[in-house]
PDB file of C-alpha atoms and ligand atoms in Angstrom:
ATOM      1  CA  MET A 180     -11.757  -4.311  22.496  1.00 96.00           C
ATOM      2  CA  ILE A 181     -10.201  -2.550  19.745  1.00 97.00           C
ATOM      3  CA  ILE A 182      -6.371  -2.126  20.141  1.00 98.00           C
ATOM      4  CA  VAL A 183      -4.683   1.077  18.854  1.00 98.00           C
ATOM      5  CA  LYS A 184      -1.043   0.662  17.445  1.00 98.00           C
ATOM      6  CA  THR A 185       1.923   2.761  18.070  1.00 98.00           C
ATOM      7  CA  ASN A 186       3.548   4.263  14.929  1.00 98.00           C
ATOM      8  CA  ASP A 187       6.436   1.901  15.734  1.00 98.00           C
ATOM      9  CA  GLN A 188       3.998  -1.067  15.821  1.00 98.00           C
ATOM     10  CA  VAL A 189       2.369   0.252  12.423  1.00 99.00           C
ATOM     11  CA  GLU A 190       5.864  -0.011  10.863  1.00 98.00           C
ATOM     12  CA  LEU A 191       6.313  -3.575  11.930  1.00 99.00           C
ATOM     13  CA  MET A 192       2.932  -4.444  10.634  1.00 99.00           C
ATOM     14  CA  ARG A 193       3.913  -2.789   7.272  1.00 99.00           C
ATOM     15  CA  LYS A 194       6.631  -5.169   6.972  1.00 99.00           C
ATOM     16  CA  SER A 195       4.216  -8.137   7.600  1.00 99.00           C
ATOM     17  CA  ALA A 196       1.778  -6.650   5.191  1.00 99.00           C
ATOM     18  CA  LEU A 197       4.614  -6.263   2.593  1.00 99.00           C
ATOM     19  CA  LEU A 198       5.865  -9.766   3.045  1.00 99.00           C
ATOM     20  CA  VAL A 199       2.447 -11.061   1.924  1.00 99.00           C
ATOM     21  CA  SER A 200       2.571  -8.612  -0.851  1.00 98.00           C
ATOM     22  CA  GLN A 201       5.927  -9.968  -2.064  1.00 98.00           C
ATOM     23  CA  THR A 202       4.726 -13.661  -1.487  1.00 99.00           C
ATOM     24  CA  LEU A 203       1.721 -12.880  -3.725  1.00 98.00           C
ATOM     25  CA  ALA A 204       3.915 -11.188  -6.359  1.00 98.00           C
ATOM     26  CA  THR A 205       6.343 -14.125  -6.459  1.00 98.00           C
ATOM     27  CA  ILE A 206       3.385 -16.591  -6.932  1.00 98.00           C
ATOM     28  CA  ALA A 207       1.819 -14.425  -9.539  1.00 98.00           C
ATOM     29  CA  ALA A 208       4.842 -15.125 -11.908  1.00 97.00           C
ATOM     30  CA  ASP A 209       4.094 -18.829 -11.611  1.00 96.00           C
ATOM     31  CA  LEU A 210       0.445 -18.788 -12.318  1.00 98.00           C
ATOM     32  CA  ARG A 211      -0.317 -20.477 -15.544  1.00 98.00           C
ATOM     33  CA  PRO A 212      -2.788 -23.425 -17.029  1.00 98.00           C
ATOM     34  CA  GLY A 213      -1.361 -26.807 -15.625  1.00 98.00           C
ATOM     35  CA  VAL A 214      -0.176 -25.558 -12.310  1.00 98.00           C
ATOM     36  CA  THR A 215      -1.816 -27.278  -9.299  1.00 98.00           C
ATOM     37  CA  THR A 216      -2.991 -25.044  -6.474  1.00 98.00           C
ATOM     38  CA  LEU A 217      -1.177 -27.296  -4.084  1.00 98.00           C
ATOM     39  CA  SER A 218       2.213 -26.760  -5.705  1.00 98.00           C
ATOM     40  CA  ILE A 219       1.307 -23.064  -5.403  1.00 98.00           C
ATOM     41  CA  ASP A 220       0.538 -23.558  -1.580  1.00 98.00           C
ATOM     42  CA  LYS A 221       3.898 -25.345  -1.137  1.00 98.00           C
ATOM     43  CA  LYS A 222       5.920 -22.463  -2.631  1.00 98.00           C
ATOM     44  CA  ILE A 223       3.948 -19.849  -0.476  1.00 99.00           C
ATOM     45  CA  GLY A 224       5.053 -21.943   2.586  1.00 98.00           C
ATOM     46  CA  GLU A 225       8.654 -22.106   1.502  1.00 98.00           C
ATOM     47  CA  TYR A 226       8.717 -18.255   0.555  1.00 98.00           C
ATOM     48  CA  ILE A 227       7.389 -17.350   3.914  1.00 99.00           C
ATOM     49  CA  HIS A 228       9.722 -19.499   5.940  1.00 98.00           C
ATOM     50  CA  ASP A 229      12.706 -18.186   3.848  1.00 98.00           C
ATOM     51  CA  HIS A 230      11.949 -14.703   4.882  1.00 98.00           C
ATOM     52  CA  LYS A 231      11.963 -15.546   8.779  1.00 98.00           C
ATOM     53  CA  ALA A 232       8.105 -15.575   9.055  1.00 99.00           C
ATOM     54  CA  ILE A 233       5.408 -18.289   9.693  1.00 98.00           C
ATOM     55  CA  PRO A 234       2.304 -18.837   7.657  1.00 98.00           C
ATOM     56  CA  SER A 235      -0.371 -17.928  10.074  1.00 98.00           C
ATOM     57  CA  PHE A 236      -3.358 -19.705   8.392  1.00 98.00           C
ATOM     58  CA  LEU A 237      -1.753 -23.127   8.814  1.00 98.00           C
ATOM     59  CA  ASN A 238      -3.335 -24.768  12.022  1.00 98.00           C
ATOM     60  CA  TYR A 239      -5.530 -21.603  12.593  1.00 98.00           C
ATOM     61  CA  HIS A 240      -8.744 -23.394  14.114  1.00 98.00           C
ATOM     62  CA  GLY A 241      -7.329 -26.266  12.476  1.00 98.00           C
ATOM     63  CA  TYR A 242      -6.988 -25.010   8.942  1.00 98.00           C
ATOM     64  CA  PRO A 243      -4.536 -27.556   7.101  1.00 98.00           C
ATOM     65  CA  PHE A 244      -2.745 -25.513   4.527  1.00 98.00           C
ATOM     66  CA  ASN A 245      -0.436 -22.375   4.313  1.00 98.00           C
ATOM     67  CA  SER A 246      -2.955 -20.508   2.106  1.00 99.00           C
ATOM     68  CA  CYS A 247      -6.393 -20.415   0.885  1.00 99.00           C
ATOM     69  CA  ILE A 248      -6.690 -20.699  -2.686  1.00 99.00           C
ATOM     70  CA  SER A 249     -10.193 -20.206  -4.154  1.00 98.00           C
ATOM     71  CA  VAL A 250     -11.164 -20.920  -7.628  1.00 98.00           C
ATOM     72  CA  ASN A 251     -14.172 -19.598  -9.605  1.00 98.00           C
ATOM     73  CA  ASP A 252     -17.411 -20.408  -7.493  1.00 98.00           C
ATOM     74  CA  VAL A 253     -15.229 -20.672  -4.271  1.00 99.00           C
ATOM     75  CA  VAL A 254     -15.550 -17.616  -2.353  1.00 98.00           C
ATOM     76  CA  VAL A 255     -13.024 -18.063   0.336  1.00 98.00           C
ATOM     77  CA  HIS A 256     -11.052 -20.668   2.262  1.00 98.00           C
ATOM     78  CA  GLY A 257     -10.641 -22.865  -0.634  1.00 98.00           C
ATOM     79  CA  PHE A 258      -8.208 -25.817   0.156  1.00 98.00           C
ATOM     80  CA  PRO A 259      -5.051 -26.107  -2.286  1.00 98.00           C
ATOM     81  CA  ASN A 260      -5.612 -29.347  -4.246  1.00 98.00           C
ATOM     82  CA  THR A 261      -4.126 -31.368  -7.053  1.00 98.00           C
ATOM     83  CA  ARG A 262      -6.487 -29.900  -9.688  1.00 97.00           C
ATOM     84  CA  GLU A 263      -4.730 -28.040 -12.422  1.00 98.00           C
ATOM     85  CA  LEU A 264      -5.501 -24.393 -13.218  1.00 98.00           C
ATOM     86  CA  ARG A 265      -7.070 -23.902 -16.484  1.00 98.00           C
ATOM     87  CA  GLU A 266      -7.642 -21.228 -19.010  1.00 97.00           C
ATOM     88  CA  ASN A 267     -10.524 -18.897 -17.931  1.00 97.00           C
ATOM     89  CA  ASP A 268     -10.213 -19.696 -14.173  1.00 98.00           C
ATOM     90  CA  ILE A 269     -10.283 -16.920 -11.637  1.00 98.00           C
ATOM     91  CA  VAL A 270      -8.238 -17.843  -8.543  1.00 98.00           C
ATOM     92  CA  THR A 271      -7.942 -15.797  -5.244  1.00 98.00           C
ATOM     93  CA  ILE A 272      -4.862 -16.435  -3.389  1.00 98.00           C
ATOM     94  CA  ASP A 273      -4.971 -15.312   0.312  1.00 99.00           C
ATOM     95  CA  ILE A 274      -2.222 -15.381   2.401  1.00 99.00           C
ATOM     96  CA  GLY A 275      -1.316 -14.548   6.123  1.00 99.00           C
ATOM     97  CA  VAL A 276       1.917 -14.474   7.837  1.00 99.00           C
ATOM     98  CA  ILE A 277       3.442 -13.651  11.394  1.00 99.00           C
ATOM     99  CA  LEU A 278       6.651 -11.643  11.309  1.00 99.00           C
ATOM    100  CA  ASP A 279       8.304 -10.604  14.554  1.00 98.00           C
ATOM    101  CA  GLY A 280       4.825 -11.317  16.098  1.00 98.00           C
ATOM    102  CA  TRP A 281       2.698  -9.160  13.812  1.00 99.00           C
ATOM    103  CA  HIS A 282       0.200 -10.379  11.371  1.00 99.00           C
ATOM    104  CA  GLY A 283      -0.112  -9.615   7.579  1.00 98.00           C
ATOM    105  CA  ASP A 284      -3.270 -10.819   5.748  1.00 98.00           C
ATOM    106  CA  HIS A 285      -4.241  -9.892   2.296  1.00 98.00           C
ATOM    107  CA  ALA A 286      -5.504 -11.372  -0.941  1.00 98.00           C
ATOM    108  CA  TYR A 287      -5.747 -10.893  -4.718  1.00 98.00           C
ATOM    109  CA  THR A 288      -7.823 -12.415  -7.440  1.00 98.00           C
ATOM    110  CA  PHE A 289      -6.018 -13.296 -10.623  1.00 98.00           C
ATOM    111  CA  ALA A 290      -7.633 -14.396 -14.074  1.00 98.00           C
ATOM    112  CA  ILE A 291      -5.923 -17.096 -16.042  1.00 98.00           C
ATOM    113  CA  GLY A 292      -6.244 -16.521 -19.802  1.00 95.00           C
ATOM    114  CA  GLU A 293      -9.064 -14.311 -20.719  1.00 91.00           C
ATOM    115  CA  PRO A 294     -12.375 -15.077 -18.899  1.00 95.00           C
ATOM    116  CA  ALA A 295     -15.672 -13.718 -20.143  1.00 96.00           C
ATOM    117  CA  ARG A 296     -16.130 -10.048 -20.130  1.00 96.00           C
ATOM    118  CA  GLU A 297     -18.669 -10.179 -16.989  1.00 97.00           C
ATOM    119  CA  VAL A 298     -16.126 -12.049 -14.978  1.00 98.00           C
ATOM    120  CA  LEU A 299     -13.394  -9.421 -15.800  1.00 97.00           C
ATOM    121  CA  SER A 300     -15.847  -6.740 -14.857  1.00 97.00           C
ATOM    122  CA  LEU A 301     -16.545  -8.612 -11.460  1.00 98.00           C
ATOM    123  CA  ILE A 302     -12.907  -8.595 -10.748  1.00 98.00           C
ATOM    124  CA  ARG A 303     -12.421  -4.818 -11.642  1.00 97.00           C
ATOM    125  CA  ILE A 304     -15.477  -3.816  -9.725  1.00 98.00           C
ATOM    126  CA  THR A 305     -14.499  -5.874  -6.538  1.00 98.00           C
ATOM    127  CA  LYS A 306     -10.914  -4.315  -6.637  1.00 98.00           C
ATOM    128  CA  GLU A 307     -12.478  -0.766  -7.113  1.00 98.00           C
ATOM    129  CA  SER A 308     -14.923  -1.433  -4.128  1.00 98.00           C
ATOM    130  CA  LEU A 309     -11.905  -2.223  -1.906  1.00 98.00           C
ATOM    131  CA  TYR A 310     -10.466   1.261  -2.644  1.00 98.00           C
ATOM    132  CA  LYS A 311     -13.933   2.835  -2.143  1.00 98.00           C
ATOM    133  CA  GLY A 312     -13.892   1.177   1.298  1.00 98.00           C
ATOM    134  CA  ILE A 313     -10.380   2.307   2.152  1.00 98.00           C
ATOM    135  CA  GLU A 314     -11.257   5.982   1.307  1.00 98.00           C
ATOM    136  CA  LYS A 315     -13.665   5.747   4.214  1.00 98.00           C
ATOM    137  CA  ALA A 316     -11.148   4.324   6.652  1.00 98.00           C
ATOM    138  CA  VAL A 317     -10.315   7.563   8.201  1.00 98.00           C
ATOM    139  CA  ALA A 318     -10.470   8.610  11.826  1.00 98.00           C
ATOM    140  CA  GLY A 319     -13.893   9.525  12.983  1.00 98.00           C
ATOM    141  CA  ASN A 320     -15.850   7.471  10.531  1.00 98.00           C
ATOM    142  CA  ARG A 321     -17.437   4.045  11.540  1.00 98.00           C
ATOM    143  CA  THR A 322     -17.145   0.494  10.006  1.00 98.00           C
ATOM    144  CA  GLY A 323     -20.604   1.106   8.488  1.00 98.00           C
ATOM    145  CA  ASP A 324     -19.185   3.750   6.321  1.00 98.00           C
ATOM    146  CA  ILE A 325     -16.707   1.443   4.885  1.00 98.00           C
ATOM    147  CA  GLY A 326     -19.376  -1.233   4.390  1.00 98.00           C
ATOM    148  CA  PHE A 327     -21.875   1.098   2.735  1.00 98.00           C
ATOM    149  CA  ALA A 328     -19.243   2.254   0.137  1.00 98.00           C
ATOM    150  CA  ILE A 329     -18.359  -1.340  -0.757  1.00 98.00           C
ATOM    151  CA  GLN A 330     -22.069  -2.265  -0.988  1.00 98.00           C
ATOM    152  CA  GLU A 331     -22.947   0.926  -2.938  1.00 98.00           C
ATOM    153  CA  HIS A 332     -20.361   0.201  -5.593  1.00 98.00           C
ATOM    154  CA  THR A 333     -20.992  -3.590  -5.946  1.00 98.00           C
ATOM    155  CA  GLU A 334     -24.662  -4.400  -4.923  1.00 98.00           C
ATOM    156  CA  ARG A 335     -26.476  -1.237  -5.631  1.00 97.00           C
ATOM    157  CA  LYS A 336     -24.615   0.103  -8.687  1.00 97.00           C
ATOM    158  CA  HIS A 337     -23.705  -3.381 -10.419  1.00 98.00           C
ATOM    159  CA  GLY A 338     -26.234  -5.825  -9.008  1.00 98.00           C
ATOM    160  CA  TYR A 339     -23.760  -8.250  -7.593  1.00 98.00           C
ATOM    161  CA  GLY A 340     -24.032 -10.320  -4.275  1.00 98.00           C
ATOM    162  CA  VAL A 341     -22.301  -9.010  -1.192  1.00 99.00           C
ATOM    163  CA  VAL A 342     -21.486 -11.905   1.087  1.00 98.00           C
ATOM    164  CA  ARG A 343     -22.786 -11.456   4.436  1.00 98.00           C
ATOM    165  CA  GLU A 344     -21.565 -14.316   6.497  1.00 98.00           C
ATOM    166  CA  LEU A 345     -17.855 -13.234   6.163  1.00 98.00           C
ATOM    167  CA  VAL A 346     -16.288  -9.811   7.030  1.00 98.00           C
ATOM    168  CA  GLY A 347     -13.201  -7.856   7.258  1.00 98.00           C
ATOM    169  CA  HIS A 348     -11.519  -7.416  10.849  1.00 98.00           C
ATOM    170  CA  GLY A 349      -9.010  -5.813  13.055  1.00 98.00           C
ATOM    171  CA  LEU A 350      -5.507  -7.040  12.734  1.00 98.00           C
ATOM    172  CA  GLY A 351      -2.507  -7.090  14.941  1.00 98.00           C
ATOM    173  CA  ARG A 352      -0.770  -9.518  17.259  1.00 98.00           C
ATOM    174  CA  SER A 353      -3.834 -11.632  16.382  1.00 98.00           C
ATOM    175  CA  LEU A 354      -5.258 -12.486  12.904  1.00 98.00           C
ATOM    176  CA  HIS A 355      -8.668 -11.523  13.824  1.00 98.00           C
ATOM    177  CA  GLU A 356      -9.267  -8.707  16.285  1.00 98.00           C
ATOM    178  CA  ASP A 357     -12.038  -6.107  16.718  1.00 98.00           C
ATOM    179  CA  PRO A 358     -13.701  -4.559  15.043  1.00 98.00           C
ATOM    180  CA  GLN A 359     -15.584  -6.598  12.459  1.00 98.00           C
ATOM    181  CA  VAL A 360     -15.465  -4.818   9.170  1.00 98.00           C
ATOM    182  CA  PRO A 361     -18.521  -5.903   7.018  1.00 98.00           C
ATOM    183  CA  ASN A 362     -18.729  -5.302   3.265  1.00 98.00           C
ATOM    184  CA  TYR A 363     -22.327  -3.962   3.852  1.00 98.00           C
ATOM    185  CA  GLY A 364     -24.075  -1.632   6.215  1.00 98.00           C
ATOM    186  CA  LYS A 365     -25.492   1.803   7.011  1.00 98.00           C
ATOM    187  CA  ARG A 366     -23.422   5.004   6.950  1.00 98.00           C
ATOM    188  CA  GLY A 367     -22.741   6.234  10.519  1.00 98.00           C
ATOM    189  CA  SER A 368     -23.272   2.812  11.898  1.00 98.00           C
ATOM    190  CA  GLY A 369     -20.741   0.286  13.575  1.00 98.00           C
ATOM    191  CA  ALA A 370     -17.562   0.804  15.458  1.00 98.00           C
ATOM    192  CA  LYS A 371     -15.926   4.046  15.557  1.00 98.00           C
ATOM    193  CA  LEU A 372     -12.540   4.159  13.592  1.00 98.00           C
ATOM    194  CA  ARG A 373      -9.806   5.755  15.688  1.00 98.00           C
ATOM    195  CA  GLU A 374      -6.336   6.908  14.432  1.00 98.00           C
ATOM    196  CA  GLY A 375      -3.771   4.051  14.573  1.00 98.00           C
ATOM    197  CA  ILE A 376      -6.220   0.974  14.313  1.00 98.00           C
ATOM    198  CA  VAL A 377      -5.294  -1.554  11.732  1.00 99.00           C
ATOM    199  CA  ILE A 378      -7.935  -3.323   9.979  1.00 99.00           C
ATOM    200  CA  ALA A 379      -8.084  -5.833   7.112  1.00 99.00           C
ATOM    201  CA  ILE A 380     -10.765  -4.479   4.522  1.00 99.00           C
ATOM    202  CA  GLU A 381     -11.816  -7.545   2.062  1.00 98.00           C
ATOM    203  CA  PRO A 382     -14.799  -7.455  -0.161  1.00 98.00           C
ATOM    204  CA  MET A 383     -16.185 -10.833  -1.143  1.00 99.00           C
ATOM    205  CA  ILE A 384     -18.362 -10.100  -3.917  1.00 98.00           C
ATOM    206  CA  ASN A 385     -20.665 -12.793  -6.028  1.00 98.00           C
ATOM    207  CA  MET A 386     -21.464 -12.288  -9.749  1.00 98.00           C
ATOM    208  CA  GLY A 387     -24.879 -13.663  -8.831  1.00 98.00           C
ATOM    209  CA  LYS A 388     -26.726 -13.876  -5.553  1.00 98.00           C
ATOM    210  CA  LYS A 389     -25.116 -13.163  -2.110  1.00 98.00           C
ATOM    211  CA  ASP A 390     -26.015 -16.707  -0.915  1.00 98.00           C
ATOM    212  CA  VAL A 391     -23.127 -19.018   0.219  1.00 99.00           C
ATOM    213  CA  TYR A 392     -22.622 -22.450   1.778  1.00 98.00           C
ATOM    214  CA  THR A 393     -19.884 -24.235   3.362  1.00 98.00           C
ATOM    215  CA  GLU A 394     -18.730 -27.581   2.053  1.00 98.00           C
ATOM    216  CA  ALA A 395     -18.522 -30.743   4.272  1.00 98.00           C
ATOM    217  CA  ASP A 396     -14.783 -30.137   4.787  1.00 98.00           C
ATOM    218  CA  GLY A 397     -15.826 -27.265   7.179  1.00 98.00           C
ATOM    219  CA  TRP A 398     -14.063 -24.713   5.329  1.00 98.00           C
ATOM    220  CA  THR A 399     -14.402 -24.384   1.495  1.00 98.00           C
ATOM    221  CA  VAL A 400     -17.165 -21.512   0.996  1.00 99.00           C
ATOM    222  CA  ARG A 401     -18.992 -21.634  -2.380  1.00 98.00           C
ATOM    223  CA  THR A 402     -21.743 -19.531  -3.965  1.00 99.00           C
ATOM    224  CA  LEU A 403     -25.052 -21.253  -3.849  1.00 98.00           C
ATOM    225  CA  ASP A 404     -25.875 -20.402  -7.519  1.00 98.00           C
ATOM    226  CA  GLY A 405     -22.431 -21.690  -8.677  1.00 98.00           C
ATOM    227  CA  LYS A 406     -21.437 -18.376 -10.020  1.00 98.00           C
ATOM    228  CA  PRO A 407     -17.934 -16.885  -9.677  1.00 98.00           C
ATOM    229  CA  SER A 408     -16.894 -14.864  -6.708  1.00 98.00           C
ATOM    230  CA  VAL A 409     -14.060 -12.477  -6.356  1.00 98.00           C
ATOM    231  CA  HIS A 410     -12.029 -11.378  -3.045  1.00 98.00           C
ATOM    232  CA  PHE A 411      -9.423  -8.537  -2.663  1.00 98.00           C
ATOM    233  CA  GLU A 412      -8.025  -7.582   0.654  1.00 98.00           C
ATOM    234  CA  HIS A 413      -5.677  -5.042   1.944  1.00 98.00           C
ATOM    235  CA  ASP A 414      -4.317  -4.150   5.427  1.00 99.00           C
ATOM    236  CA  VAL A 415      -4.916  -0.655   6.256  1.00 98.00           C
ATOM    237  CA  CYS A 416      -4.082   1.720   9.059  1.00 99.00           C
ATOM    238  CA  VAL A 417      -6.501   4.284  10.086  1.00 98.00           C
ATOM    239  CA  ARG A 418      -5.428   7.871   9.931  1.00 98.00           C
ATOM    240  CA  LYS A 419      -6.906  11.341   9.936  1.00 98.00           C
ATOM    241  CA  GLY A 420      -7.992  12.491   6.506  1.00 97.00           C
ATOM    242  CA  LYS A 421      -6.509   9.580   4.571  1.00 98.00           C
ATOM    243  CA  ALA A 422      -5.803   5.927   5.362  1.00 98.00           C
ATOM    244  CA  ASP A 423      -2.382   4.458   5.078  1.00 98.00           C
ATOM    245  CA  ILE A 424      -2.421   1.152   3.198  1.00 98.00           C
ATOM    246  CA  LEU A 425       0.108  -1.127   4.503  1.00 98.00           C
ATOM    247  CA  SER A 426       0.116  -3.875   1.822  1.00 98.00           C
ATOM    248  CA  ASN A 427       0.839  -3.186  -1.629  1.00 98.00           C
ATOM    249  CA  TYR A 428      -0.475  -4.158  -4.878  1.00 98.00           C
ATOM    250  CA  ALA A 429       2.065  -2.696  -7.118  1.00 98.00           C
ATOM    251  CA  PRO A 430       4.607  -5.533  -6.989  1.00 98.00           C
ATOM    252  CA  ILE A 431       1.713  -8.115  -7.696  1.00 98.00           C
ATOM    253  CA  GLU A 432       0.326  -6.035 -10.531  1.00 97.00           C
ATOM    254  CA  ALA A 433       3.879  -5.534 -12.052  1.00 97.00           C
ATOM    255  CA  ALA A 434       3.923  -9.446 -12.022  1.00 98.00           C
ATOM    256  CA  GLU A 435       0.629  -9.923 -13.449  1.00 97.00           C
ATOM    257  CA  GLU A 436       1.291  -7.473 -16.155  1.00 96.00           C
ATOM    258  CA  LYS A 437       4.540  -9.376 -17.014  1.00 97.00           C
ATOM    259  CA  ASN A 438       2.905 -12.968 -17.009  1.00 98.00           C
ATOM    260  CA  PRO A 439       1.478 -13.717 -20.360  1.00 96.00           C
ATOM    261  CA  TYR A 440      -0.778 -16.318 -18.902  1.00 97.00           C
ATOM    262  CA  LEU A 441      -2.644 -13.643 -16.830  1.00 97.00           C
ATOM    263  CA  TYR A 442      -5.217 -11.175 -17.825  1.00 95.00           C
ATOM    264  CA  PHE A 443      -4.066  -7.774 -16.722  1.00 89.00           C
ATOM    265  CA  ALA A 444      -6.442  -4.721 -16.970  1.00 76.00           C
ATOM    266  CA  ASN A 445      -6.413  -2.915 -13.598  1.00 57.00           C
ATOM    267  CA  THR A 446      -3.573  -0.239 -13.660  1.00 49.00           C
ATOM    268  CA  ALA A 447      -5.874   2.704 -13.168  1.00 48.00           C
ATOM    269  CA  VAL A 448      -7.159   1.590  -9.729  1.00 53.00           C
ATOM    270  CA  THR A 449      -3.763   1.427  -8.247  1.00 47.00           C
ATOM    271  CA  ALA A 450      -2.400   4.368  -9.840  1.00 41.00           C
ATOM    272  CA  ASP A 451      -5.071   6.651  -8.388  1.00 44.00           C
ATOM    273  CA  THR A 452      -5.057   5.532  -4.952  1.00 44.00           C
ATOM    274  CA  GLN A 453      -1.686   4.230  -4.000  1.00 43.00           C
ATOM    275  CA  GLN A 454       1.766   5.707  -4.449  1.00 34.00           C
TER     276      GLN A 454
HETATM  277  N1  LIG B1181      -7.856 -13.968   5.006  1.00 93.92           N
HETATM  278  C1  LIG B1181      -8.986 -14.852   5.793  1.00 93.92           C
HETATM  279  C2  LIG B1181      -9.418 -14.087   6.921  1.00 93.92           C
HETATM  280  O1  LIG B1181      -9.255 -12.878   6.957  1.00 93.92           O
HETATM  281  C3  LIG B1181      -8.437 -16.082   5.977  1.00 93.92           C
HETATM  282  C4  LIG B1181      -8.335 -16.729   7.250  1.00 93.92           C
HETATM  283  S1  LIG B1181      -8.821 -18.364   7.364  1.00 93.92           S
HETATM  284  C5  LIG B1181      -7.620 -19.473   7.845  1.00 93.92           C
HETATM  285  O2  LIG B1181      -9.985 -14.480   7.758  1.00 93.92           O
HETATM  286  F1  LIG B1181      -8.118 -20.393   8.486  1.00 93.92           F
HETATM  287  F2  LIG B1181      -7.209 -19.831   6.575  1.00 93.92           F
HETATM  288  F3  LIG B1181      -6.679 -18.855   8.643  1.00 93.92           F
HETATM  289 CO1  LIG B1182      -8.465 -11.329   6.412  1.00 93.92          CO
END
């Protein structure tokens, strides 16, 4: 069942999404070689609680941390741990909150130092593909239009692997609502997008092949070929003509640009598509 949100509810969801954006921006200022992902996770939990919200991933189907922190070949659902971040790591930080009963859920991939050119391209193209998907999140389209646009830009144009096992999703009073929003598909297929539905669009794109496996911990998803993977996620309200992006990369990118330990090259993507 796909739940349409009222305008008031969408505004509450914007607050939830923006709290995640602010959390990501705060964390972005701290990223550097030598920092453990466990210390990042702890700060994430504190920041969310300080803002009258709850980290929604903690205890979700038994998930044991505040956030998912996925380094290099980890695609998603990485456990924060005591390994220190290193020069040339790429790290995806995925955060969920519940604020006044409404979920926010979004993610960003950072580059520590200056990884190889191919890795930076993977980051840029994946981020671009998120916005190409968002362009299709308009009333009357279908989920397959979003998936097709993402797959077109990443797999067909650049030869990357689009993860099939994990998909975007509806978002609201629950973290995962209908519809599923795959990052692949056929134009004109899938659930119809109605004005006022809120979805999380989240391309998970591998530099090599699309195949992944889950570790024995039951959560950590890695690429089978060991090559890096990138994940970006925005919360989006479907509208007529143009989607409304509830989350916001601007504060995260500002923090990224200021932090000398992070590679920053993405201004154009946001500038064109988000005010
Ligand atoms: N952002 C992810 C998602 O959309 C992470 C949720 S998994 C969790 O599904 F268990 F950590 F919550
Ligand atoms: Co999500």
